Amino acid sequence: MGRTNDSVLREFVLTGLSAHPELQTVFFVLVLCMYLMILLGNGVLISVIICYSHLHTPMYFFLCNLSFLDICYTSSSVPLILDSFLTVRKRVSFSGCMVQMFLSFAMGATECVLLGMMALDRYVAICYPLRYSVIMRQGAYIPMAAGSWAAGIVDSVVQTSLAMQLPFCADNVINHFVCEILAILKLACADISINVISMAGSNLIVLVIPLLVISISYIFIVATILRIPSTEGKRKAFSTCSAHLTVVIVFFVTIFFMYAKPKSKSSAGTDNQDIIEALISLLYGVMTPMLNPLIYSLRNKDVKIAVRNLLGRKNFSDGI
């Protein structure tokens, strides 16, 4: 089923939570609410940054890209997740599965690199404040953002192309909510060592290197902040980095757990382990994009004021 006479795979079947029907309605409502919050929160953040000229700085330009990435990432997978909760065994065409996997992987890889670029921006802002406007000029931060997108897309093209070349001649059932690359590699009936090596290289480029850049940047940032004589100066300097650092911690903790160690098909494990991995992946895919606008809004005075103005609450806030 799902194959032609020459045994070419035509579709995948997503199991999702079909083994736990009592949880499907609960998770459908939960994920739908979180998705709507993602669209609203990131949409408002993008609108605020675009509408207010005083937010047209490199930091907010990167933040606008991050919010747009979160919308794209969740929109590439959440509709399929919601549909899987309503269907016992969700069928997805092979091409549709590859497209969804490509988009999700591209957005995730792009976000890793973009967070590294944002760390460099904070490093320049804290360590070289007098030269910040010269170093982080438009001719620098726009290519930095464009390079992040290019790196993520190229990485996804490589990983998706290698996955598409694999034969899937045994099982087409994916124990996941979406077409997730590690879950798909488990189904291949051929040697996936090239895919594993490629994923390891991908991890180095879009995970390890950005994380190394972030770590080194924050070592210099912390050293610079500690040299500031006044407590108020230290507080202000740290507040400019705290939101980004919080997002980095939330993002990399979850993504490293899922992708730092590519698994071969021999390590598929039990169904319960697959469901646990799928739920963790769901947490990474929905929770992080939902938290990002909240973190930046709650920890950034300029954003809070701009959001209140955009939502028409300025008079109310002044009267409190």
mmCIF file of N, CA and C in Angstrom, residues 1-11 168-172:
data_model
loop_
_atom_site.group_PDB
_atom_site.id
_atom_site.type_symbol
_atom_site.label_atom_id
_atom_site.label_comp_id
_atom_site.label_asym_id
_atom_site.label_seq_id
_atom_site.Cartn_x
_atom_site.Cartn_y
_atom_site.Cartn_z
ATOM 1 N N MET A 1 0.837 -1.180 0.000
ATOM 2 C CA MET A 1 0.000 0.000 0.000
ATOM 3 C C MET A 1 0.879 1.240 0.000
ATOM 4 N N GLY A 2 0.511 2.206 -0.901
ATOM 5 C CA GLY A 2 1.313 3.390 -1.012
ATOM 6 C C GLY A 2 2.524 3.206 -1.915
ATOM 7 N N ARG A 3 2.563 2.071 -2.714
ATOM 8 C CA ARG A 3 3.684 1.825 -3.611
ATOM 9 C C ARG A 3 3.159 1.431 -4.990
ATOM 10 N N THR A 4 3.954 1.717 -6.026
ATOM 11 C CA THR A 4 3.629 1.267 -7.365
ATOM 12 C C THR A 4 4.176 -0.134 -7.546
ATOM 13 N N ASN A 5 4.007 -0.689 -8.790
ATOM 14 C CA ASN A 5 4.470 -2.052 -9.037
ATOM 15 C C ASN A 5 5.980 -2.188 -8.896
ATOM 16 N N ASP A 6 6.714 -1.059 -9.072
ATOM 17 C CA ASP A 6 8.167 -1.170 -8.950
ATOM 18 C C ASP A 6 8.649 -0.829 -7.549
ATOM 19 N N SER A 7 7.716 -0.876 -6.579
ATOM 20 C CA SER A 7 8.019 -0.737 -5.160
ATOM 21 C C SER A 7 8.606 0.630 -4.797
ATOM 22 N N VAL A 8 8.231 1.654 -5.549
ATOM 23 C CA VAL A 8 8.657 3.006 -5.208
ATOM 24 C C VAL A 8 7.689 3.567 -4.180
ATOM 25 N N LEU A 9 8.231 4.058 -3.085
ATOM 26 C CA LEU A 9 7.388 4.583 -2.017
ATOM 27 C C LEU A 9 6.640 5.814 -2.501
ATOM 28 N N ARG A 10 5.334 5.838 -2.258
ATOM 29 C CA ARG A 10 4.510 6.961 -2.695
ATOM 30 C C ARG A 10 3.989 7.802 -1.543
ATOM 31 N N GLU A 11 3.979 7.249 -0.323
ATOM 32 C CA GLU A 11 3.444 8.001 0.803
ATOM 33 C C GLU A 11 4.003 7.478 2.122
ATOM 34 N N PHE A 168 13.082 3.225 0.581
ATOM 35 C CA PHE A 168 12.217 2.910 1.724
ATOM 36 C C PHE A 168 11.350 1.723 1.319
ATOM 37 N N CYS A 169 11.911 0.534 1.495
ATOM 38 C CA CYS A 169 11.259 -0.652 0.940
ATOM 39 C C CYS A 169 10.632 -1.552 1.994
ATOM 40 N N ALA A 170 10.681 -1.185 3.248
ATOM 41 C CA ALA A 170 10.156 -2.059 4.292
ATOM 42 C C ALA A 170 8.921 -1.463 4.949
ATOM 43 N N ASP A 171 9.066 -0.352 5.568
ATOM 44 C CA ASP A 171 7.988 0.226 6.359
ATOM 45 C C ASP A 171 7.850 1.695 6.006
ATOM 46 N N ASN A 172 6.618 2.185 5.918
ATOM 47 C CA ASN A 172 6.405 3.599 5.621
ATOM 48 C C ASN A 172 5.689 4.311 6.768
#
